[in-house]
Tab-separated table of C-alpha atoms in Angstrom:
chain	number	residue	atom	x	y	z
A	10	GLN	CA	2.655	-23.529	66.520
A	11	VAL	CA	5.422	-20.852	66.907
A	12	GLN	CA	5.241	-17.432	69.150
A	13	LEU	CA	6.243	-14.739	70.459
A	14	VAL	CA	3.938	-12.617	72.810
A	15	GLU	CA	4.940	-9.781	74.869
A	16	PHE	CA	3.396	-8.010	78.271
A	17	GLY	CA	4.037	-5.893	80.537
A	18	GLY	CA	3.801	-2.353	79.026
A	19	GLY	CA	1.834	0.278	80.009
A	20	LEU	CA	2.118	3.836	81.336
A	21	VAL	CA	4.674	5.341	83.458
A	22	GLN	CA	6.163	8.862	85.131
A	23	PRO	CA	9.176	9.432	83.274
A	24	GLY	CA	11.831	8.476	85.727
A	25	GLY	CA	9.667	5.074	86.562
A	26	SER	CA	10.375	1.496	85.805
A	27	LEU	CA	9.001	-0.734	83.627
A	28	ARG	CA	9.697	-5.068	83.135
A	29	LEU	CA	8.300	-5.897	79.727
A	30	SER	CA	8.173	-9.767	79.317
A	31	CYS	CA	9.047	-12.417	75.831
A	32	ALA	CA	7.244	-15.466	76.437
A	33	ALA	CA	8.688	-17.992	73.218
A	34	SER	CA	6.662	-21.328	72.234
A	35	GLY	CA	6.654	-23.472	70.689
A	36	PHE	CA	11.024	-23.587	69.176
A	37	THR	CA	13.830	-23.369	71.515
A	38	LEU	CA	15.048	-20.714	73.256
A	39	ASP	CA	18.152	-21.048	73.663
A	40	ASN	CA	18.574	-22.168	69.635
A	41	TYR	CA	17.899	-17.949	68.503
A	42	ALA	CA	19.070	-14.391	69.972
A	43	ILE	CA	16.225	-12.080	71.275
A	44	GLY	CA	16.399	-9.138	70.018
A	45	TRP	CA	13.969	-6.015	71.567
A	46	PHE	CA	12.800	-3.097	68.689
A	47	ARG	CA	10.936	-0.082	68.862
A	48	GLN	CA	8.689	1.713	66.699
A	49	ALA	CA	7.989	5.343	68.298
A	50	PRO	CA	4.613	7.403	66.385
A	51	GLY	CA	6.268	8.671	63.014
A	52	LYS	CA	9.392	7.183	63.279
A	53	GLY	CA	11.211	3.715	61.966
A	54	ARG	CA	11.133	0.270	63.893
A	55	GLU	CA	14.555	1.193	66.121
A	56	GLY	CA	16.733	-2.006	67.552
A	57	VAL	CA	17.169	-1.471	71.418
A	58	SER	CA	18.839	-4.818	72.917
A	59	CYS	CA	19.625	-8.329	71.882
A	60	ILE	CA	21.083	-11.328	74.064
A	61	SER	CA	22.980	-14.062	71.953
A	62	SER	CA	21.996	-18.119	72.162
A	63	ALA	CA	25.739	-18.809	71.797
A	64	ASP	CA	26.885	-17.326	74.693
A	65	GLY	CA	24.615	-14.742	76.065
A	66	ARG	CA	26.620	-12.101	74.389
A	67	THR	CA	23.735	-8.741	75.172
A	68	TYR	CA	23.993	-5.668	73.197
A	69	TYR	CA	22.651	-1.617	73.592
A	70	LEU	CA	21.224	1.317	71.937
A	71	ASP	CA	23.032	3.815	72.748
A	72	SER	CA	21.168	5.754	73.864
A	73	ILE	CA	19.514	2.880	76.489
A	74	LYS	CA	23.104	2.108	77.836
A	75	GLY	CA	22.980	1.941	80.863
A	76	ARG	CA	18.591	1.971	82.078
A	77	PHE	CA	17.424	-1.325	80.234
A	78	THR	CA	19.100	-4.687	81.017
A	79	ILE	CA	17.914	-8.121	78.625
A	80	SER	CA	17.819	-11.419	80.402
A	81	ARG	CA	16.668	-14.105	79.684
A	82	ASP	CA	14.959	-17.193	82.062
A	83	THR	CA	15.548	-20.433	79.206
A	84	ALA	CA	13.438	-22.723	82.111
A	85	LYS	CA	10.558	-19.646	81.507
A	86	SER	CA	11.092	-19.664	78.027
A	87	THR	CA	10.973	-15.534	78.889
A	88	VAL	CA	13.602	-12.820	77.848
A	89	TYR	CA	13.135	-9.082	79.884
A	90	LEU	CA	14.121	-5.916	79.066
A	91	GLN	CA	14.107	-3.660	81.911
A	92	MET	CA	13.493	-0.491	81.492
A	93	ASN	CA	14.964	2.146	84.634
A	94	SER	CA	14.848	5.730	84.934
A	95	LEU	CA	12.067	6.144	81.647
A	96	LYS	CA	12.033	9.444	79.622
A	97	PRO	CA	9.114	10.676	76.863
A	98	GLU	CA	11.334	9.878	74.234
A	99	ASP	CA	11.115	5.900	75.002
A	100	THR	CA	7.788	6.281	74.789
A	101	ALA	CA	6.451	3.465	71.850
A	102	VAL	CA	5.248	-0.029	70.564
A	103	TYR	CA	8.394	-2.184	71.911
A	104	TYR	CA	8.175	-5.656	69.996
A	105	CYS	CA	10.901	-8.599	70.487
A	106	ALA	CA	11.922	-10.715	67.547
A	107	ALA	CA	13.505	-13.985	67.727
A	108	ALA	CA	16.937	-14.110	64.845
A	109	PHE	CA	18.339	-18.264	64.767
A	110	SER	CA	21.282	-17.774	66.702
A	111	SER	CA	22.754	-13.778	65.663
A	112	CYS	CA	22.187	-10.446	66.820
A	113	SER	CA	21.427	-7.606	64.145
A	114	GLY	CA	20.357	-4.886	64.866
A	115	TYR	CA	18.215	-4.822	61.256
A	116	GLY	CA	14.808	-6.252	62.218
A	117	SER	CA	14.949	-7.881	58.352
A	118	PHE	CA	17.119	-10.833	60.100
A	119	TYR	CA	15.064	-11.591	62.134
A	120	ARG	CA	12.396	-14.621	61.354
A	121	TYR	CA	10.204	-14.176	64.330
A	122	TRP	CA	8.276	-11.190	65.634
A	123	GLY	CA	5.666	-10.671	68.450
A	124	GLN	CA	2.421	-8.411	68.359
A	125	GLY	CA	4.165	-5.875	70.020
A	126	THR	CA	3.232	-3.627	73.694
A	127	GLN	CA	2.619	-0.233	73.925
A	128	VAL	CA	5.043	2.603	76.889
A	129	THR	CA	4.176	5.408	77.559
A	130	VAL	CA	6.112	7.412	79.365
A	131	SER	CA	4.371	10.920	80.881
A	132	SER	CA	3.628	12.864	83.474
């Protein structure tokens, strides 16, 4: 059974930090690129970050570069998104998704999706 499960979201004050996790099961994580997407209220889905399977290359949305870091732990079959210096505009539902081998900024490229986890940045 193929599953992606996100957790680690919650309410945080501006300037705070959260670490999101994406736990994969039912497929070999090393064969897939894992991307993080988010959808803010009233807006479309936006690609945030991705880590490729072939070479581990990482990609980031310009607006979050330097604040967020994506990483993977193959032994735990988990991908993480460390989010620092959070801003109110980071508020969104965050989703992880898996695509075979390569990263893409387009959500339609990804085969598997998690259920999402809410991140709220507010005082």
